[in-house]
Coordinates of C-alpha atoms in Angstrom, one line a residue:
X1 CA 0.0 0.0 0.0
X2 CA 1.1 3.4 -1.1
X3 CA 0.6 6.2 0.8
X4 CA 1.9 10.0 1.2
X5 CA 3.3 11.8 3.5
X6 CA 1.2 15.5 3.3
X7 CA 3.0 17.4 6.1
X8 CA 6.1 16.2 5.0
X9 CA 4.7 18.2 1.4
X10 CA 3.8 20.8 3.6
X11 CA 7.1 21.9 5.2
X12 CA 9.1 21.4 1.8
X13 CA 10.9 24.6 1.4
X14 CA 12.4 26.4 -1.5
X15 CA 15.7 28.2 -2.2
X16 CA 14.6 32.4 -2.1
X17 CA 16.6 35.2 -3.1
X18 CA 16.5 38.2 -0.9
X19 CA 16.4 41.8 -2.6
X20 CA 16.8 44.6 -0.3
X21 CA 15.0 47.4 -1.8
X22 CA 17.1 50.6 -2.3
X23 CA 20.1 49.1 -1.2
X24 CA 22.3 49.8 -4.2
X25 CA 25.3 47.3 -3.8
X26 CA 27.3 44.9 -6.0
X27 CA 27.5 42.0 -3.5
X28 CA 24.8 39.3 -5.2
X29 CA 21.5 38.8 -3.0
X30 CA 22.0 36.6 0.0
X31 CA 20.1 32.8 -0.7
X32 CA 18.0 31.4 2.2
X33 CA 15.9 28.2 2.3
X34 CA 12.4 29.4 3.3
X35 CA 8.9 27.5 3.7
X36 CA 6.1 29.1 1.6
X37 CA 3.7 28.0 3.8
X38 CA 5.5 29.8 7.0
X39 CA 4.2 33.2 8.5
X40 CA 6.6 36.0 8.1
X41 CA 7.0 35.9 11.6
X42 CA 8.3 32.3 11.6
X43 CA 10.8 33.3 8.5
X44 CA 11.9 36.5 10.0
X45 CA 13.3 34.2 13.2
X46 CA 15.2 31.5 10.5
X47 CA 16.2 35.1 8.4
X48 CA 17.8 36.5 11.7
X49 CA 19.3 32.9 12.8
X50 CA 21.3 33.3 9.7
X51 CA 21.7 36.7 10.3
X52 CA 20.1 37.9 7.1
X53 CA 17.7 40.5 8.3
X54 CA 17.3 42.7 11.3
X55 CA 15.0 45.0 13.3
X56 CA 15.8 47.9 10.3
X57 CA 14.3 45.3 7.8
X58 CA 10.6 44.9 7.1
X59 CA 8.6 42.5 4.4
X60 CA 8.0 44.4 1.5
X61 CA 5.3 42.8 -0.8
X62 CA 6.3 43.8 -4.2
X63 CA 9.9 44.2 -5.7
X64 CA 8.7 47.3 -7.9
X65 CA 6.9 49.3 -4.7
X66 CA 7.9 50.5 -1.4
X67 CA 5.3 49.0 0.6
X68 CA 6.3 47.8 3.7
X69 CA 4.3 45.1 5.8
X70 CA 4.5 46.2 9.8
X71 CA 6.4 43.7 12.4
X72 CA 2.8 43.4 14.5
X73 CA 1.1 42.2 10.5
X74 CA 4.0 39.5 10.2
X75 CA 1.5 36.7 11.8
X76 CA -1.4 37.3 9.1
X77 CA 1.0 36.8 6.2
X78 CA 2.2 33.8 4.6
X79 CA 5.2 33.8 2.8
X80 CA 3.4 32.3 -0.4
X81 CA 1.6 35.7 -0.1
X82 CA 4.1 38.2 -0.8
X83 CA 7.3 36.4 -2.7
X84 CA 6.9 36.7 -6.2
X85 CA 7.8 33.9 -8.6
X86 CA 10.0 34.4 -11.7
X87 CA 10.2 31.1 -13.6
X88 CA 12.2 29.3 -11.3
X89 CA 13.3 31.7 -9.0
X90 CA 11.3 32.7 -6.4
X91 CA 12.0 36.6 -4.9
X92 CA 11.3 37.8 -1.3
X93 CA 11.3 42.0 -0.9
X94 CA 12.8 43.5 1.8
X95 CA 13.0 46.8 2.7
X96 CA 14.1 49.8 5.2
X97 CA 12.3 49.7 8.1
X98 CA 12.9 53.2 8.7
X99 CA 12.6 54.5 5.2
X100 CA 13.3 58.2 5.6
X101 CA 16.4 57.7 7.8
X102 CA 17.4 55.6 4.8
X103 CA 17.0 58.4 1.9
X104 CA 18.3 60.9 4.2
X105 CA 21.8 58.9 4.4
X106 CA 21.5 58.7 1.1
X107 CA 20.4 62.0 0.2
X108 CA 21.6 64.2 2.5
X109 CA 18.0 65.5 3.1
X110 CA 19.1 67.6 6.3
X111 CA 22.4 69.2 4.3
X112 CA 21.4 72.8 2.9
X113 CA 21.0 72.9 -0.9
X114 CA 22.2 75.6 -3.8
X115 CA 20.6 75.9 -7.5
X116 CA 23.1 76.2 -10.0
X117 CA 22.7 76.4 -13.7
X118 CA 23.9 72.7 -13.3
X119 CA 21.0 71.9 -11.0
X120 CA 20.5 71.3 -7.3
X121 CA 23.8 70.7 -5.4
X122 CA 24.5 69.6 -1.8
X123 CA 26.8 71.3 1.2
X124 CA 29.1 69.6 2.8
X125 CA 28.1 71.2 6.3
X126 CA 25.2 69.7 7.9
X127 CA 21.8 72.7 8.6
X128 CA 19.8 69.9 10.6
X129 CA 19.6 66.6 12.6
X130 CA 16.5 64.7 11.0
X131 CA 14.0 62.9 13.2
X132 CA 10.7 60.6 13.1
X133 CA 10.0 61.5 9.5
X134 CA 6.9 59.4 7.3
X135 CA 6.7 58.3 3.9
X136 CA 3.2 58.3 2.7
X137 CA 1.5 57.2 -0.2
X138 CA 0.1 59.2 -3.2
X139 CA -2.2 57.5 -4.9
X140 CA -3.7 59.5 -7.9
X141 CA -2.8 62.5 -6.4
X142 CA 0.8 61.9 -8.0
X143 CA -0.2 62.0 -11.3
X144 CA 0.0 65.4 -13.0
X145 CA 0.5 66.6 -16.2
X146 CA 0.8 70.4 -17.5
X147 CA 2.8 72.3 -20.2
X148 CA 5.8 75.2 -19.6
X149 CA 7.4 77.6 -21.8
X150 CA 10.8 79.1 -21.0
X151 CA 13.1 81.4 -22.8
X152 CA 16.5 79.9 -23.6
X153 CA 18.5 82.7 -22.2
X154 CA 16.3 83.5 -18.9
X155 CA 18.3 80.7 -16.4
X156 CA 16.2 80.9 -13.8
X157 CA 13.6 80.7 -15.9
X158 CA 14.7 77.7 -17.6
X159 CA 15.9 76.1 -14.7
X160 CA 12.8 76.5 -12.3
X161 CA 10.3 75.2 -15.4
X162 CA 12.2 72.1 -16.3
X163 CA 13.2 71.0 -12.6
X164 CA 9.6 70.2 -12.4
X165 CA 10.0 68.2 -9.1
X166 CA 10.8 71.8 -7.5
X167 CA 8.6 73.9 -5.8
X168 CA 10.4 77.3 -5.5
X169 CA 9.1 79.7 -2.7
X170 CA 9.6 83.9 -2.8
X171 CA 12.2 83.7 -0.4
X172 CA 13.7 80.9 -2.6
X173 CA 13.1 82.8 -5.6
X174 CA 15.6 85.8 -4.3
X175 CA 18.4 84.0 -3.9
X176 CA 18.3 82.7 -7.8
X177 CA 18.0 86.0 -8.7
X178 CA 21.2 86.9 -7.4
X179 CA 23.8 87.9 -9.7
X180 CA 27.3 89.2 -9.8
X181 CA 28.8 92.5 -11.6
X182 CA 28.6 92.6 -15.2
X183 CA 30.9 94.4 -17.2
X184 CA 30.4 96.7 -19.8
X185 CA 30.7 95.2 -23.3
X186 CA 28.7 94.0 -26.3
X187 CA 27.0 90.6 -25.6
X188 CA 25.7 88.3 -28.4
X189 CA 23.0 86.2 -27.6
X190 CA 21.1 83.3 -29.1
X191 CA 17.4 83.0 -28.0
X192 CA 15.0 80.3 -27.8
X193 CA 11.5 79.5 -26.9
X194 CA 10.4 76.2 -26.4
X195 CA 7.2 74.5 -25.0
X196 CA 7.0 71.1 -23.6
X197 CA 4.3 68.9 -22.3
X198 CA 5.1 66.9 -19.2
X199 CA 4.0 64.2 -17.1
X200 CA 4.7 63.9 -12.9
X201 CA 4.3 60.0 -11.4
X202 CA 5.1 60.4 -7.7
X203 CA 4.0 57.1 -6.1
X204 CA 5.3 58.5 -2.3
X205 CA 5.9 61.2 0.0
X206 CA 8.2 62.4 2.4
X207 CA 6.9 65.2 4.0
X208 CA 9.8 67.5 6.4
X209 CA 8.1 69.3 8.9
X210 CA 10.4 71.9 9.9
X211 CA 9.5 72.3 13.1
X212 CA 8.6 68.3 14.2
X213 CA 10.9 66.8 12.0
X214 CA 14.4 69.0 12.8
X215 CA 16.8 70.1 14.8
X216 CA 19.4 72.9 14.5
X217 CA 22.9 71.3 14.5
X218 CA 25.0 73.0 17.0
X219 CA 27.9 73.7 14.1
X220 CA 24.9 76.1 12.2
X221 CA 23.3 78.2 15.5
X222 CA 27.1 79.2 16.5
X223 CA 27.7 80.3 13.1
X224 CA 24.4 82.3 12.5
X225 CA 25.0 84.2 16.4
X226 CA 29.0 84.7 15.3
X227 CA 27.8 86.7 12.0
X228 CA 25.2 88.3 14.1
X229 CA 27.3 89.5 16.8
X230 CA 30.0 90.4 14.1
X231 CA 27.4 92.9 12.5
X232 CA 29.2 91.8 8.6
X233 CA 26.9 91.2 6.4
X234 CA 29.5 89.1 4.5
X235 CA 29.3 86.5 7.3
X236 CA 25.6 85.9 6.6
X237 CA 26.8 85.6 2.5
X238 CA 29.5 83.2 3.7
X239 CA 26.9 81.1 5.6
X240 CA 25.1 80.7 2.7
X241 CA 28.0 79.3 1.0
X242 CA 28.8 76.7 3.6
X243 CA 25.0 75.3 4.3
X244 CA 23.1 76.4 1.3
X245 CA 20.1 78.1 0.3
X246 CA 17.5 75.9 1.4
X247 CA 16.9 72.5 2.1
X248 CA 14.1 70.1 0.5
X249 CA 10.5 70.1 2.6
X250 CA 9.4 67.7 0.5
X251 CA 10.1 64.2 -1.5
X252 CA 8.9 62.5 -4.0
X253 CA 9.3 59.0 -4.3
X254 CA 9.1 57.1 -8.2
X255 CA 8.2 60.3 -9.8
X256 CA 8.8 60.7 -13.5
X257 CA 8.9 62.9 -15.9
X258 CA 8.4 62.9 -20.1
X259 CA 9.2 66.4 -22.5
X260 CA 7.7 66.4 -25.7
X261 CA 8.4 69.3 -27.6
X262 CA 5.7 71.2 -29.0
X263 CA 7.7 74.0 -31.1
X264 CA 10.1 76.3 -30.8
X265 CA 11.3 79.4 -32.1
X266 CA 15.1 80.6 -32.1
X267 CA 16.2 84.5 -32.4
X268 CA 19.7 85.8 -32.6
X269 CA 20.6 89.6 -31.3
X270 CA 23.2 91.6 -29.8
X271 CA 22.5 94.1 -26.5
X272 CA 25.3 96.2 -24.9
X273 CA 24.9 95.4 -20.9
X274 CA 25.9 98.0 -18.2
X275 CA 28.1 97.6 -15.5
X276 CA 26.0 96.3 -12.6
X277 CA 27.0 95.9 -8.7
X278 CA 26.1 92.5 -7.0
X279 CA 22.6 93.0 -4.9
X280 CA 22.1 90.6 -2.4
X281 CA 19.2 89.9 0.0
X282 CA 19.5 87.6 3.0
X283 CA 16.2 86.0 4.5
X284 CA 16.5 84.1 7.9
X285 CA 17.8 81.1 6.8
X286 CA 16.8 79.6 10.5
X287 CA 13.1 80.6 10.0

């Protein structure tokens, strides 16, 4: 007489890749032998016997999103549920527990920021300590679409209408304004307008709440009272160029962006620019 053996068909398990989402590395995933029929909770204690996962690692239940499946959930999950299957290979997410301290190491979310005709670059000297942040999702509220037009030779102009994922406030708005003396001579110029059509997906949020979400390093309040005390305006310029102009409030997570040019329309002239001296306003950078 032939019989089987069902738990013993049960408890088979199956060799699993484990991705760590957003961790960009060239070591090759770590292999694990997992039940599909297990709860997370029982894989995450056979994960950490092999010391594959930790406390900063959640379940994620796709490889493409950055859903995160809570410690207290693990129980109601099994792991058939979430790992994804591709041919022969079967995948199990994992992802930042703490996203946003994550993309801040990454990012530098708390350094102070400058536009430059290049883009967006970072400072080297920390503005803020970052704390207890939350990444939320968008839903249909990330999709938007709209259409810009820009003259070629206005930089901030062009800069502020193609960096689409920048929201640029008036105080903002002064400092890309600035601009140094000009000589006097005859300047040729070549001129373009163009119109594009674009499209925003944001599938998350991180939202910096200045006040809950911050804290002053110590390095940035002793500089700001030194160039206060000091009564030189040229200490306030030179904080500037150590921590930056501003620093992001916002982030958008899986956002992109498509141009399609509509027309454009090029013009060449010649103007004679006067000598100009450098004007520079300097809003409470702490505020």
């Amino acid at each position: 007489m032939f019989s089987f053996n069902f738990t013993t068909i049960l408890r088979e398990e199956v060799v699993v890749k484990l991705v760590k989402i957003c961790y960009p590395t060239s070591k090759p995933p770590d292999i694990a032998h997992l039940n599909l029929e297990d709860n997370l909770s029982s894989v995450r204690k056979v994960l950490e016997m092999e010391k594959f996962i930790d406390d900063e690692l959640s379940f994620s239940q796709n490889v493409d999103e950055m859903s995160k499946i809570s410690n207290s959930n693990e129980e109601k999950f099994r792991l058939k549920e979430i790992i994804v299957q591709n041919d022969n290979e079967y995948i199990l997410s994992l992802i930042h527990s703490n996203l946003w301290k994550y993309l801040n190491e990454k990012h530098k979310l708390d350094y102070g920021c400058t536009i430059t005709n290049d883009g967006i670059k970072t400072k080297d000297c920390k503005v803020f300590i970052m704390k207890d942040c939350e990444l939320y999702d968008l839903g249909i509220k990330g999709v938007r679409s709209g259409t810009v037009e820009f003259n070629s030779i206005e930089t901030e102009d062009m800069f502020t209408k193609t960096n689409l994922t920048l929201n640029i406030n008036s105080k903002l708005q002064s400092f890309i304004k600035l601009s140094a003396g000009i000589m006097n001579r005859n300047k040729s110029k070549l001129e373009t307008n163009s119109t594009y059509h674009y499209r925003n997906y944001g599938k998350h949020s991180l939202n910096i709440n200045i006040r809950d979400h911050l804290i002053l390093t110590e390095e940035f309040v002793k500089s700001v009272k030194n160039a206060i005390e000091s009564k030189m305006p040229k200490k306030f310029i030179q904080i500037v160029e150590d921590f930056g102009q501003f620093i992001p409030t916002e982030v958008i997570l899986g956002g992109r962006i498509y141009f399609e040019v509509y027309g454009s329309s090029t013009d060449y002239s010649t103007e004679k620019a006067n000598s100009e001296a450098m004007n520079l306003g300097v809003p409470n950078i702490a505020d």
